[in-house]
């Protein structure tokens, strides 16, 4: 059974590599990491795209829409990936 992991990002470049590496290093490997960005202005998107190119289980959704709050961003992220 594949587990979907949802990640919502915004200007998290300083922490993303460690966070994603932690997920990749887990013993359980049947997962997909579905990432939505909220209009980051740092190198977040570049880091996410690099990971996505390295691992087919990692998918980045960059809608270009800014949600404004972490809560609204994450709830919209859930709605997008339920479809």
Coordinates of N, CA, C and O in Angstrom, one line a residue:
X1 N 0.8 -1.2 0.0 CA 0.0 0.0 0.0 C 0.9 1.2 0.0 O 1.7 1.4 0.9
X2 N 0.7 2.1 -1.0 CA 1.4 3.3 -1.1 C 0.9 4.4 -0.2 O -0.3 4.6 -0.1
X3 N 1.8 5.0 0.6 CA 1.4 6.1 1.5 C 1.7 7.4 0.8 O 2.8 7.6 0.4
X4 N 0.7 8.3 0.8 CA 0.9 9.7 0.3 C 1.3 10.6 1.5 O 0.6 10.6 2.5
X5 N 2.5 11.2 1.3 CA 2.9 12.2 2.3 C 2.8 13.6 1.7 O 3.3 13.8 0.6
X6 N 2.0 14.4 2.3 CA 1.8 15.8 1.8 C 2.7 16.8 2.5 O 2.9 16.7 3.8
X7 N 3.4 17.6 1.8 CA 4.3 18.6 2.3 C 3.9 20.0 1.7 O 3.8 20.1 0.5
X8 N 3.7 21.0 2.5 CA 3.4 22.3 2.1 C 4.6 23.2 2.4 O 5.1 23.1 3.5
X9 N 5.2 23.9 1.4 CA 6.4 24.6 1.6 C 6.2 26.1 1.4 O 5.4 26.5 0.6
X10 N 7.0 26.9 2.0 CA 7.1 28.3 1.8 C 8.5 28.8 2.3 O 8.7 28.8 3.6
X11 N 9.4 29.2 1.5 CA 10.7 29.7 1.9 C 11.4 28.8 2.9 O 11.9 29.3 3.9
X12 N 11.4 27.6 2.6 CA 12.0 26.6 3.5 C 13.3 26.0 3.1 O 13.7 25.0 3.5
X13 N 14.0 26.8 2.2 CA 15.3 26.2 1.6 C 16.3 25.8 2.6 O 17.0 24.8 2.4
X14 N 16.4 26.4 3.8 CA 17.4 26.1 4.8 C 17.1 24.7 5.4 O 18.0 24.1 6.0
X15 N 15.9 24.2 5.3 CA 15.5 23.0 6.0 C 15.1 21.8 5.1 O 15.0 20.7 5.5
X16 N 14.8 22.1 3.8 CA 14.2 21.1 2.9 C 15.1 19.9 2.7 O 14.6 18.8 2.7
X17 N 16.4 20.1 2.4 CA 17.2 18.9 2.2 C 17.2 17.9 3.3 O 17.0 16.7 3.1
X18 N 17.3 18.4 4.5 CA 17.3 17.5 5.7 C 15.9 16.9 5.9 O 15.8 15.7 6.2
X19 N 14.9 17.6 5.7 CA 13.5 17.1 5.8 C 13.2 16.0 4.8 O 12.7 14.9 5.1
X20 N 13.5 16.3 3.5 CA 13.3 15.3 2.5 C 14.2 14.1 2.7 O 13.8 12.9 2.5
X21 N 15.5 14.3 3.0 CA 16.4 13.2 3.2 C 15.9 12.3 4.3 O 16.0 11.1 4.2
X22 N 15.3 12.9 5.4 CA 14.7 12.1 6.4 C 13.6 11.2 6.0 O 13.5 10.0 6.4
X23 N 12.8 11.6 5.1 CA 11.7 10.8 4.5 C 12.3 9.7 3.6 O 11.9 8.6 3.7
X24 N 13.2 10.1 2.8 CA 13.9 9.1 1.9 C 14.6 8.0 2.7 O 14.6 6.8 2.2
X25 N 15.1 8.3 3.8 CA 15.9 7.4 4.6 C 15.0 6.4 5.4 O 15.6 5.5 6.0
X26 N 13.7 6.6 5.4 CA 12.9 5.7 6.2 C 13.0 4.2 5.7 O 13.2 4.0 4.5
X27 N 12.7 3.3 6.6 CA 12.7 1.9 6.2 C 11.6 1.6 5.2 O 11.8 0.8 4.3
X28 N 10.5 2.2 5.4 CA 9.3 1.9 4.6 C 9.5 2.8 3.3 O 9.7 4.0 3.4
X29 N 9.4 2.1 2.2 CA 9.8 2.8 0.9 C 8.6 3.0 -0.1 O 8.8 3.6 -1.1
X30 N 7.4 2.5 0.3 CA 6.3 2.5 -0.6 C 5.5 3.8 -0.3 O 4.4 3.8 0.3
X31 N 6.0 4.9 -0.7 CA 5.4 6.2 -0.4 C 5.6 7.1 -1.6 O 6.4 6.9 -2.5
X32 N 4.7 8.1 -1.7 CA 4.9 9.3 -2.6 C 4.8 10.5 -1.8 O 4.0 10.7 -0.9
X33 N 5.8 11.4 -2.1 CA 5.8 12.7 -1.4 C 5.3 13.8 -2.4 O 5.8 14.0 -3.5
X34 N 4.2 14.4 -2.0 CA 3.4 15.3 -2.8 C 3.6 16.7 -2.2 O 3.1 17.0 -1.1
X35 N 4.3 17.5 -2.9 CA 4.8 18.8 -2.3 C 4.1 20.0 -3.1 O 4.1 20.0 -4.3
X36 N 3.5 20.9 -2.3 CA 2.9 22.1 -2.9 C 3.7 23.3 -2.3 O 3.9 23.4 -1.1
X37 N 4.1 24.2 -3.1 CA 4.7 25.4 -2.7 C 3.8 26.6 -2.7 O 2.9 26.7 -3.6
X38 N 4.0 27.5 -1.8 CA 3.1 28.7 -1.6 C 3.8 30.0 -2.1 O 3.7 31.0 -1.4
X39 N 4.5 29.9 -3.2 CA 5.1 31.1 -3.8 C 6.4 31.5 -3.2 O 6.7 32.7 -3.0
X40 N 7.2 30.5 -2.9 CA 8.5 30.8 -2.2 C 9.4 31.8 -3.1 O 9.4 31.7 -4.3
X41 N 10.1 32.6 -2.4 CA 11.0 33.5 -3.1 C 12.5 33.2 -2.9 O 13.4 33.9 -3.4
X42 N 12.8 32.1 -2.1 CA 14.1 31.7 -2.0 C 14.4 30.5 -2.9 O 13.7 30.4 -3.9
X43 N 15.3 29.7 -2.6 CA 15.7 28.6 -3.6 C 14.8 27.3 -3.3 O 15.2 26.2 -3.8
X44 N 13.7 27.4 -2.6 CA 12.9 26.3 -2.3 C 12.5 25.5 -3.6 O 12.7 24.3 -3.6
X45 N 12.0 26.2 -4.6 CA 11.6 25.5 -5.8 C 12.8 24.7 -6.5 O 12.6 23.6 -6.9
X46 N 13.9 25.3 -6.6 CA 15.1 24.7 -7.1 C 15.4 23.4 -6.4 O 15.7 22.4 -7.0
X47 N 15.4 23.5 -5.1 CA 15.7 22.3 -4.2 C 14.6 21.2 -4.5 O 15.0 20.0 -4.7
X48 N 13.4 21.6 -4.5 CA 12.3 20.6 -4.7 C 12.4 20.0 -6.1 O 12.3 18.7 -6.2
X49 N 12.7 20.7 -7.1 CA 12.8 20.2 -8.5 C 14.0 19.2 -8.5 O 14.0 18.2 -9.2
X50 N 15.1 19.6 -7.9 CA 16.3 18.7 -7.8 C 15.9 17.3 -7.2 O 16.2 16.3 -7.8
X51 N 15.2 17.3 -6.1 CA 14.7 16.1 -5.5 C 13.8 15.3 -6.4 O 13.9 14.1 -6.5
X52 N 12.9 16.0 -7.0 CA 11.9 15.4 -7.9 C 12.6 14.7 -9.1 O 12.2 13.7 -9.5
X53 N 13.6 15.3 -9.6 CA 14.4 14.8 -10.7 C 15.2 13.5 -10.3 O 15.5 12.7 -11.1
X54 N 15.5 13.4 -9.0 CA 16.3 12.3 -8.5 C 15.4 11.1 -8.1 O 15.9 10.0 -8.0
X55 N 14.2 11.4 -7.7 CA 13.3 10.3 -7.1 C 11.9 10.5 -7.7 O 11.3 11.5 -7.4
X56 N 11.5 9.5 -8.4 CA 10.2 9.5 -9.0 C 9.0 9.5 -8.0 O 7.9 9.8 -8.4
X57 N 9.3 9.2 -6.8 CA 8.2 9.2 -5.8 C 7.9 10.7 -5.3 O 6.9 10.9 -4.6
X58 N 8.7 11.6 -5.7 CA 8.6 13.0 -5.2 C 8.0 13.8 -6.4 O 8.5 13.9 -7.5
X59 N 6.8 14.4 -6.1 CA 6.1 15.2 -7.1 C 5.9 16.6 -6.5 O 5.4 16.8 -5.4
X60 N 6.2 17.6 -7.3 CA 6.1 19.0 -6.9 C 5.0 19.7 -7.7 O 4.9 19.6 -8.9
X61 N 4.1 20.3 -7.0 CA 3.0 21.1 -7.6 C 3.2 22.5 -7.3 O 3.2 23.0 -6.1
X62 N 3.5 23.3 -8.3 CA 3.7 24.7 -8.2 C 2.7 25.4 -9.0 O 2.8 25.6 -10.2
X63 N 1.6 25.8 -8.3 CA 0.5 26.4 -9.0 C 0.7 27.9 -9.2 O 0.0 28.5 -10.0
X64 N 1.6 28.5 -8.6 CA 1.9 29.9 -8.7 C 0.9 30.7 -7.8 O 0.9 32.0 -7.9
X65 N 0.0 30.0 -7.1 CA -1.0 30.7 -6.3 C -0.5 30.9 -4.9 O 0.1 29.9 -4.3
X66 N -0.6 32.0 -4.3 CA -0.2 32.2 -2.9 C -1.5 32.2 -2.0 O -2.4 32.9 -2.3
X67 N -1.4 31.3 -1.1 CA -2.6 31.1 -0.2 C -2.6 32.0 1.0 O -3.6 32.3 1.6
X68 N -1.4 32.5 1.4 CA -1.3 33.5 2.5 C -1.1 32.9 3.9 O -0.4 33.5 4.7
X69 N -1.7 31.8 4.2 CA -1.5 31.3 5.6 C -1.2 29.8 5.4 O -1.6 29.1 4.5
X70 N -0.4 29.3 6.3 CA -0.1 27.8 6.3 C -1.3 27.0 6.3 O -1.4 26.0 5.6
X71 N -2.3 27.3 7.1 CA -3.5 26.5 7.2 C -4.3 26.5 5.8 O -4.6 25.4 5.4
X72 N -4.5 27.6 5.2 CA -5.2 27.6 3.9 C -4.4 26.9 2.9 O -5.0 26.2 2.0
X73 N -3.1 27.1 2.9 CA -2.3 26.4 1.9 C -2.4 24.9 2.1 O -2.6 24.2 1.1
X74 N -2.2 24.4 3.3 CA -2.2 23.0 3.5 C -3.6 22.4 3.2 O -3.7 21.3 2.5
X75 N -4.7 23.0 3.6 CA -6.0 22.5 3.2 C -6.3 22.5 1.7 O -6.9 21.6 1.2
X76 N -5.8 23.5 1.0 CA -5.9 23.5 -0.4 C -5.1 22.4 -1.0 O -5.5 21.7 -2.0
X77 N -4.0 22.1 -0.5 CA -3.1 21.1 -0.9 C -3.8 19.7 -0.8 O -3.7 18.9 -1.7
X78 N -4.5 19.5 0.3 CA -5.2 18.3 0.5 C -6.3 18.1 -0.6 O -6.5 17.1 -1.2
X79 N -7.0 19.2 -0.8 CA -8.1 19.2 -1.8 C -7.5 18.8 -3.2 O -8.1 18.0 -4.0
X80 N -6.4 19.4 -3.6 CA -5.8 19.2 -4.9 C -5.4 17.7 -5.1 O -5.7 17.1 -6.1
X81 N -4.8 17.1 -4.1 CA -4.4 15.7 -4.3 C -5.4 14.7 -4.0 O -5.2 13.5 -4.2
X82 N -6.6 15.1 -3.5 CA -7.7 14.1 -3.4 C -8.3 13.8 -4.7 O -9.0 12.8 -4.8
X83 N -8.2 14.7 -5.7 CA -8.9 14.6 -7.0 C -8.1 13.6 -7.8 O -7.1 13.2 -7.7

